[in-house]
CSV table of C-alpha atoms and ligand atoms in Angstrom, one decimal:
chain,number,residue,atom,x,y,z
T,1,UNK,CA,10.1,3.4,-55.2
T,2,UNK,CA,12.0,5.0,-52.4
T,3,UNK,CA,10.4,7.2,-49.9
T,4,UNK,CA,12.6,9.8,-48.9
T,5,UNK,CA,11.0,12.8,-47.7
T,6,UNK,CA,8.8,13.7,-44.8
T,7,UNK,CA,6.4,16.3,-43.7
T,8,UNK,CA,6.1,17.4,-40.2
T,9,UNK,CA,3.3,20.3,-39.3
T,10,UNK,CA,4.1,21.9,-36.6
T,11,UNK,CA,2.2,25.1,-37.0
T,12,UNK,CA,-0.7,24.6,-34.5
T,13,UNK,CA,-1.5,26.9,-32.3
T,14,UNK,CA,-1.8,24.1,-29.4
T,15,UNK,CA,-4.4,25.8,-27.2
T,16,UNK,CA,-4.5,22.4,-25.0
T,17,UNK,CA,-1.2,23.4,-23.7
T,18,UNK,CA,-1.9,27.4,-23.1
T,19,UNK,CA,0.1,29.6,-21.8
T,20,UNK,CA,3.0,27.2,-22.0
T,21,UNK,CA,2.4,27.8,-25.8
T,22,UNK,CA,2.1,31.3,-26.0
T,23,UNK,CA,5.6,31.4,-26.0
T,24,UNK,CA,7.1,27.7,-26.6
T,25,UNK,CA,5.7,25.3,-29.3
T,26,UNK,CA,4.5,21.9,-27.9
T,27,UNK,CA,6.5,20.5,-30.2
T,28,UNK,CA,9.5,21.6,-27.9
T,29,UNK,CA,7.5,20.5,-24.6
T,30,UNK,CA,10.0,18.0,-22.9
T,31,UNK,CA,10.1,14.2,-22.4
T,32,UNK,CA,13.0,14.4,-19.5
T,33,UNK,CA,16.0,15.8,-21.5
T,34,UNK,CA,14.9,15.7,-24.7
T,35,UNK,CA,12.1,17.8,-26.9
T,36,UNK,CA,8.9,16.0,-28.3
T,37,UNK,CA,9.7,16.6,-32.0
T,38,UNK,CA,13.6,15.3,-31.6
T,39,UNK,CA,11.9,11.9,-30.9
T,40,UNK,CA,9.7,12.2,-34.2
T,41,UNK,CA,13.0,13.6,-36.2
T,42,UNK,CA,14.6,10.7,-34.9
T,43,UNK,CA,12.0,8.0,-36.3
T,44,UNK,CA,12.0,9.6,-39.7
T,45,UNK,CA,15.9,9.4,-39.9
T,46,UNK,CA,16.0,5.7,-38.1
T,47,UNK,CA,13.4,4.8,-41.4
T,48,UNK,CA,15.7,6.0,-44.0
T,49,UNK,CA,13.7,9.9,-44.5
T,50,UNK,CA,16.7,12.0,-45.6
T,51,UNK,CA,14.7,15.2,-46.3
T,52,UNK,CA,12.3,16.6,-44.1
T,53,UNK,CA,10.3,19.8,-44.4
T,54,UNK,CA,8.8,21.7,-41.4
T,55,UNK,CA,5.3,23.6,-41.6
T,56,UNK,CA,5.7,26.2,-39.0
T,57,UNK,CA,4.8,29.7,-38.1
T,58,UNK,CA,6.6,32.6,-37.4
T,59,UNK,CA,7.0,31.9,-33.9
T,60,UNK,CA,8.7,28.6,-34.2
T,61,UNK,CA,11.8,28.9,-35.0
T,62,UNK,CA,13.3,27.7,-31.7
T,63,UNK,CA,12.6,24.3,-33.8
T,64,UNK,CA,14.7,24.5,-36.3
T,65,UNK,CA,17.1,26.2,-33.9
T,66,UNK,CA,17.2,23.1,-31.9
T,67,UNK,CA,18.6,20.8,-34.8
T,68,UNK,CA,20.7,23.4,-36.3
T,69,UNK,CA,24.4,23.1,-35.1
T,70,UNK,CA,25.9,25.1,-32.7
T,71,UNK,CA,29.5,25.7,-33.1
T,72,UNK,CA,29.9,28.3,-30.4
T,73,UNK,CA,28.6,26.0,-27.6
T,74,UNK,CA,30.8,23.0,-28.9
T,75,UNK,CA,33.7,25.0,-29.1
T,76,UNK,CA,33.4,26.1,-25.5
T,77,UNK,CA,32.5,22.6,-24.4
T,78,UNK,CA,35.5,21.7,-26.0
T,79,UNK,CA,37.8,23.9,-24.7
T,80,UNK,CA,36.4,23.1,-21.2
T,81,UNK,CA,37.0,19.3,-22.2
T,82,UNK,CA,33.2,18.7,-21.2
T,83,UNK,CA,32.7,15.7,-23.2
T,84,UNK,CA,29.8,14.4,-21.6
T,85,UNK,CA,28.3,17.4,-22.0
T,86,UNK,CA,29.3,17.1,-26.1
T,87,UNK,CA,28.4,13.7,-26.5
T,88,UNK,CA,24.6,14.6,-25.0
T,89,UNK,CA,24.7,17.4,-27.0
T,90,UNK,CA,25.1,14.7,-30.4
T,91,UNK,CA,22.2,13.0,-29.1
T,92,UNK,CA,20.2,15.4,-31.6
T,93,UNK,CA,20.3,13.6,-35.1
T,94,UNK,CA,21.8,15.8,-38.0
T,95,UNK,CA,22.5,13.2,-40.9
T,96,UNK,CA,19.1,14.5,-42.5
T,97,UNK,CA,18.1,17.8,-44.8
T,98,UNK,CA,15.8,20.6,-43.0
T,99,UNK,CA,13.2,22.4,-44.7
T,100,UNK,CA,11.1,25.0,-43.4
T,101,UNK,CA,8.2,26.7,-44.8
T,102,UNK,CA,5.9,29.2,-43.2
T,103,UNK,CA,2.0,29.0,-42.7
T,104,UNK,CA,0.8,31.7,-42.2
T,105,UNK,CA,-2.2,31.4,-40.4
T,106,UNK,CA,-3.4,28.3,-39.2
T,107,UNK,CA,-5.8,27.5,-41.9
T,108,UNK,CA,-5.8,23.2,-41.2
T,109,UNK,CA,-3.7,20.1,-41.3
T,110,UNK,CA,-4.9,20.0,-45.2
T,111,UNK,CA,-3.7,23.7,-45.7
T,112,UNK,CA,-0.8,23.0,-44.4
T,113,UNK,CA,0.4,19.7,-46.0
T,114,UNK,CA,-0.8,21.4,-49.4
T,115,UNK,CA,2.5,23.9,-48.4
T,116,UNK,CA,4.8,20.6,-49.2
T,117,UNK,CA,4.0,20.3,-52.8
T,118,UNK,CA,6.9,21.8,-54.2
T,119,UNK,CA,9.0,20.4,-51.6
T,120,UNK,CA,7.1,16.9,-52.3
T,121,UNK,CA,8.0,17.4,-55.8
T,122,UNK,CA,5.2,14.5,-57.1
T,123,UNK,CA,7.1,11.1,-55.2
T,124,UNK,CA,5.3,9.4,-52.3
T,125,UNK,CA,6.2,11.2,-49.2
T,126,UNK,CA,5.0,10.3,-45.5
T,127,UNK,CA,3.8,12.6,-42.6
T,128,UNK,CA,4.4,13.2,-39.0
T,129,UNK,CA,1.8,14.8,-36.9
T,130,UNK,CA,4.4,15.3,-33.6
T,131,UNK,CA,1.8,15.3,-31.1
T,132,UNK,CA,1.9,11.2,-31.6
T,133,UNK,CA,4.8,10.3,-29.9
T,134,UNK,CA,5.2,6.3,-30.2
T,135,UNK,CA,7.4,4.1,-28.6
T,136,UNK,CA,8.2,1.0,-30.7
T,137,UNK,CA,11.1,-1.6,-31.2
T,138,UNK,CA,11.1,-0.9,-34.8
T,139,UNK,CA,10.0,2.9,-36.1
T,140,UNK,CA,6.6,3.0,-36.9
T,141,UNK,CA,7.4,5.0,-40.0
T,142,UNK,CA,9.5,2.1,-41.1
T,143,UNK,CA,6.7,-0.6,-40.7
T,144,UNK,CA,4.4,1.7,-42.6
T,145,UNK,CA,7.0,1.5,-45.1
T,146,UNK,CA,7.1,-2.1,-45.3
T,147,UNK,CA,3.7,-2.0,-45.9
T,148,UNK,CA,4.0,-0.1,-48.7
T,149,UNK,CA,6.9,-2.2,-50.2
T,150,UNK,CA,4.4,-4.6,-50.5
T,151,UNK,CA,1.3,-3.1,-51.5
T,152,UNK,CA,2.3,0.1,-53.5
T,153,UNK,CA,-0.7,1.8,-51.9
T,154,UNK,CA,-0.9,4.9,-49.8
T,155,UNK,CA,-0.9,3.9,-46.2
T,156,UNK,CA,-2.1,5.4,-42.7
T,157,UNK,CA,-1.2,4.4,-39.1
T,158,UNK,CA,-4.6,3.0,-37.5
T,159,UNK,CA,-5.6,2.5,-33.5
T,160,UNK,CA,-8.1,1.3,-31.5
T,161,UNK,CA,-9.5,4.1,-29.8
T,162,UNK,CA,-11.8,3.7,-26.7
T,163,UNK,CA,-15.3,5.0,-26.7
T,164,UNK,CA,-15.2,8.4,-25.2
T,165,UNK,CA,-12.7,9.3,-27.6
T,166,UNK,CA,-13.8,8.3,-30.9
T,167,UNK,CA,-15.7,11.6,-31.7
T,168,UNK,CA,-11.9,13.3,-31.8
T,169,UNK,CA,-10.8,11.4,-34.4
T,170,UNK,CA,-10.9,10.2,-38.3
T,171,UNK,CA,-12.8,6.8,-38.1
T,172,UNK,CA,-12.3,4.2,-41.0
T,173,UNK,CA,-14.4,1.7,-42.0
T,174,UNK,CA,-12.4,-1.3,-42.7
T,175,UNK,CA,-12.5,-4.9,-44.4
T,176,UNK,CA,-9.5,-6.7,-43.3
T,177,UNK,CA,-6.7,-7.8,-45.9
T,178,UNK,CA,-4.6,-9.7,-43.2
T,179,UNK,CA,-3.6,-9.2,-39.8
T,180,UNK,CA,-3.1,-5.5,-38.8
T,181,UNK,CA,-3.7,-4.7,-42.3
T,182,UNK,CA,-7.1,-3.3,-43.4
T,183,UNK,CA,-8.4,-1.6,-47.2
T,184,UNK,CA,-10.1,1.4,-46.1
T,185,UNK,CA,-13.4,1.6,-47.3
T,186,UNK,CA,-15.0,5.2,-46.1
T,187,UNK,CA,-14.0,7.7,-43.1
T,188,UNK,CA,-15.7,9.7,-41.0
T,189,UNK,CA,-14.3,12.7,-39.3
T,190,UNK,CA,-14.8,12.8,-35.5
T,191,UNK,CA,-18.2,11.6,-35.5
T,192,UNK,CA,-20.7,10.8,-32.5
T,193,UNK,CA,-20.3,7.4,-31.4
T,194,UNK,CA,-23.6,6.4,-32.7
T,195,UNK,CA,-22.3,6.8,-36.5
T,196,UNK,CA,-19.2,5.7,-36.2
T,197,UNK,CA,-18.2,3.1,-38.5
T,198,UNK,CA,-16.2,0.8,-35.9
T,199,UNK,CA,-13.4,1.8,-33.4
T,200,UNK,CA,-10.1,2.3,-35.4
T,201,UNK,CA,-9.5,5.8,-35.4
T,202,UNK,CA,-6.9,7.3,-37.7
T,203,UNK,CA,-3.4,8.6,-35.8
T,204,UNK,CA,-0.4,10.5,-37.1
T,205,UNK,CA,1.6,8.5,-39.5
T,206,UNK,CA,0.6,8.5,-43.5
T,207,UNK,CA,1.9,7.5,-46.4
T,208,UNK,CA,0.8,9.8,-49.2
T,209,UNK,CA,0.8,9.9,-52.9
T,210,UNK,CA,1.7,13.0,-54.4
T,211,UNK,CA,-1.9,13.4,-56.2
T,212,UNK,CA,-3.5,14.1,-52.2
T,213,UNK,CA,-3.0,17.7,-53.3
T,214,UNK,CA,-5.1,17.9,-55.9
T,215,UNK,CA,-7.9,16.8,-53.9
T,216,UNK,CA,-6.9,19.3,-51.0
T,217,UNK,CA,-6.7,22.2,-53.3
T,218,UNK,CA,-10.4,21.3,-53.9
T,219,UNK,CA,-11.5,21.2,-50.4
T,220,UNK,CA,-13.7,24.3,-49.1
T,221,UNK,CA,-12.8,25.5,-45.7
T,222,UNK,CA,-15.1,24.4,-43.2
T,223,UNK,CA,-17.0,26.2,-40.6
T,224,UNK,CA,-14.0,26.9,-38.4
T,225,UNK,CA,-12.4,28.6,-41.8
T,226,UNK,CA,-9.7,25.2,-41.7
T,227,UNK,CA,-8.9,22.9,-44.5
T,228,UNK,CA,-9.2,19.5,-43.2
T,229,UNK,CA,-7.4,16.2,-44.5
T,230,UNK,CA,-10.3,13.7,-44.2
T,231,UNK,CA,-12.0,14.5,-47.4
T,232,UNK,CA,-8.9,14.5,-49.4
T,233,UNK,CA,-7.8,10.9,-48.5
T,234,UNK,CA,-11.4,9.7,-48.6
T,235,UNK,CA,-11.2,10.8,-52.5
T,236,UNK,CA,-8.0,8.9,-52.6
T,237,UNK,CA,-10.2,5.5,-51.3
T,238,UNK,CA,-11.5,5.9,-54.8
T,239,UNK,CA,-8.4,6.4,-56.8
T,240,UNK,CA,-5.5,4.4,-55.1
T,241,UNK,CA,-7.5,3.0,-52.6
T,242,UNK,CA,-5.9,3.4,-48.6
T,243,UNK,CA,-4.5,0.3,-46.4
T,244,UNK,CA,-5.1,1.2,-42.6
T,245,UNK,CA,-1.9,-0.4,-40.7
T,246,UNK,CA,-2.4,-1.2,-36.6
T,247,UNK,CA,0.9,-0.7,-35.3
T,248,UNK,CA,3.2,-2.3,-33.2
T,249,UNK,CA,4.1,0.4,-30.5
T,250,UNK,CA,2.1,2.0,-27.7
T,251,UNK,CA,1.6,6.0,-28.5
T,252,UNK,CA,1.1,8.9,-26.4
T,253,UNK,CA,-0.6,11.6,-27.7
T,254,UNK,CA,1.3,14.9,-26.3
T,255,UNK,CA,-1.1,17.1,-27.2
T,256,UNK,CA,-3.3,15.7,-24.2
T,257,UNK,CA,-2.1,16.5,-20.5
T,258,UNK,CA,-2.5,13.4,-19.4
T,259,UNK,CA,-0.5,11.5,-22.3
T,260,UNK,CA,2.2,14.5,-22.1
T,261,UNK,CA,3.2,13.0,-18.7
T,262,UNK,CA,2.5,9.2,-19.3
T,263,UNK,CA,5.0,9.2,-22.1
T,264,UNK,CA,7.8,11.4,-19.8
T,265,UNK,CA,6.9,8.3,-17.6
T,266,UNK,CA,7.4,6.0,-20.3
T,267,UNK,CA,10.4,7.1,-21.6
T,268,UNK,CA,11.8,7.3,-18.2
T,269,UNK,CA,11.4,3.5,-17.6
T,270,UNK,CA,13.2,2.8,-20.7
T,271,UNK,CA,16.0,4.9,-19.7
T,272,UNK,CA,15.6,3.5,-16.4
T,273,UNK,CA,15.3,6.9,-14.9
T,274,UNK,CA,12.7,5.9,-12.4
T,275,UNK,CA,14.6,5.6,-9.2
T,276,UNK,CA,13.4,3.7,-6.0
T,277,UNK,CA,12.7,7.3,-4.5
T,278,UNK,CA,10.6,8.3,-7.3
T,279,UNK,CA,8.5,5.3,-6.9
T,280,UNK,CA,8.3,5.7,-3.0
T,281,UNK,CA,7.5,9.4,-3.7
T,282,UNK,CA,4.8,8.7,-6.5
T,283,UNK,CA,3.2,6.2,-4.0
T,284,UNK,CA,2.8,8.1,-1.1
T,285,UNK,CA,1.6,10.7,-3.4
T,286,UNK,CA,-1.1,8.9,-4.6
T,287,UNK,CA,-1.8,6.6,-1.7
T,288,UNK,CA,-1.0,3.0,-3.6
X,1,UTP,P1,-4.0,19.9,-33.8
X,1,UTP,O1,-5.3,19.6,-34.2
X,1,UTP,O2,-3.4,19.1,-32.7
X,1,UTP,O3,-3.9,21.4,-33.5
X,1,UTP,O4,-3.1,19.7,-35.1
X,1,UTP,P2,-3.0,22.3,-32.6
X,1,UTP,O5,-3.4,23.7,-32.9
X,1,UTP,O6,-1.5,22.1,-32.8
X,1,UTP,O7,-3.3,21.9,-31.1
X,1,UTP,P3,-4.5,22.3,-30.1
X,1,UTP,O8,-5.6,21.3,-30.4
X,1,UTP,O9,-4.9,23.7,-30.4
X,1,UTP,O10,-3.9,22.1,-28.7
X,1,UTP,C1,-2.4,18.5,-35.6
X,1,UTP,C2,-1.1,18.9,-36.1
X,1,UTP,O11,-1.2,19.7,-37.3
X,1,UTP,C3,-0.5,20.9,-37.1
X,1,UTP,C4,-0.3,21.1,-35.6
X,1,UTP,O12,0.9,21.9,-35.4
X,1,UTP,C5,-0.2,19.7,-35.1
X,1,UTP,O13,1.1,19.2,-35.2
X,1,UTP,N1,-1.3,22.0,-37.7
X,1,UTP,C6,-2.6,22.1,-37.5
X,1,UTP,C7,-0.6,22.9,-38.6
X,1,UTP,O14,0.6,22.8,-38.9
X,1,UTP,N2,-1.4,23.9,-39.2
X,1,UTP,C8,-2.7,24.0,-38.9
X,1,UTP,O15,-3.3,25.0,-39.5
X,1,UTP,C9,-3.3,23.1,-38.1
């Protein structure tokens, strides 16, 4: 069974990041030349996704405007005979299908994957929440998908999360199957630390069978008038059971300030882009 298709919501309304975001996504926010979803685009199409669907709003087009070619600019660049211009401007993957669909409002993550279900059209399909940047050797997608290979079980991208955080997250309660591999027995969503099952918080990766949107349609909105994911994949525990995978790759979550500009750092030492002066500037800065 080949898993072809992803999901990406991007129709947040990313308050962490106002009033950048009243008139840019985050999801365009940059990491040194290059947007944050171009990186996420890039791990789907580096795991073999060929199709992948955007949940967006209105106001978001800019996204699919950013992998969309651009014919005018490349002529010009052309004629100009700017080729390093052209060859950055291939940097931005294209050998992949685009979707778009529009939510509305934004009713929840669960609203909005239960927008893919035609799209979806009942295979296994995975998800990107964009925010999670990751940098890894090997794309985390494509290790979930390993997984899955093996197991033929719906599978979602697990972290250790550190104390102060755990009440922002999904947290599982898991009986190992091997190393990095857990069977998901119950999850709680964003609870205090006191009833939290253990420390591995769900992050953005899934692997999801098409039946998650039966139990979504079920779901009643909560008190914020959102449709959340958790109780739909803790109905799935009962059916197909869920395998929690640890990763290999250190994330940055972009929708946080400080992880915005720890992964531009990041990125920046694996391009090498951090030059002596930078260093010398960033330690007088900060005194170290
Ligand atoms: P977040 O919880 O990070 O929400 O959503 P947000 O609105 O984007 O950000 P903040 O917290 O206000 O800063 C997780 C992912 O789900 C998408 C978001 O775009 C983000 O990628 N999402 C969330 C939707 O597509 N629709 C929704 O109704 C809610």
């Amino acid at each position: 069974m080949k898993i072809r298709k992803a999901v990406i919501p991007v129709a947040g309304l990313g308050t962490r990041f106002l009033p950048y975001t009243k008139a840019i996504p985050k999801e365009m926010l940059p990491i040194m030349d290059l947007p944050v979803i171009h990186f996420i685009v890039e791990e789907a199409v580096n795991s073999g996704i060929n199709e992948i669907l955007l949940i967006t709003s209105k106001d978001k087009k800019c996204i699919e405007d950013y992998f969309r070619p651009n014919k005018k600019l490349e002529n010009f660049l052309k004629l100009r005979n700017k080729k390093e211009c052209l060859q950055q401007l291939r940097r931005v993957p294209d050998n992949f299908k685009l979707y778009s669909v529009i939510q509305k409002e934004p009713k929840g993550l669960g609203h909005a994957i239960l927008l893919s279900e035609k799209f979806v059209n009942g295979e296994y399909f995975t998800v990107f929440l964009p925010d999670d940047l990751i940098f890894s050797e090997k794309p985390v997608i494509k290790q979930m998908l390993e997984i899955f290979a093996k197991y033929k079980k719906p599978v979602v991208a697990i972290e250790k999360i550190e104390r102060k955080k755990i009440s922002s997250y999904g947290i599982i309660k898991p009986k190992k199957v091997c190393n990095g591999i857990y069977d998901i027995l119950d999850i709680i969503e964003k609870p205090p630390i006191e009833k939290a099952f253990s420390n591995f918080g769900i992050v953005g990766r899934y692997i999801l069978p098409p039946e998650i949107f039966k139990y979504i349609r079920k779901q009643k909105t909560n008190i914020k008038k959102e449709i959340q994911l958790t109780d739909s994949l803790k109905e799935l525990i009962n059916i197909n059971g869920i395998l929690g995978y640890e990763f290999e790759g250190v994330r940055c979550d972009t929708g946080d300030k400080t992880e915005y500009m720890l992964a531009i750092f990041r990125y920046a030492s694996i391009k090498k882009e951090l030059t002596k002066r930078f260093k010398k500037e960033i330690k007088k800065m900060f005194r170290i």
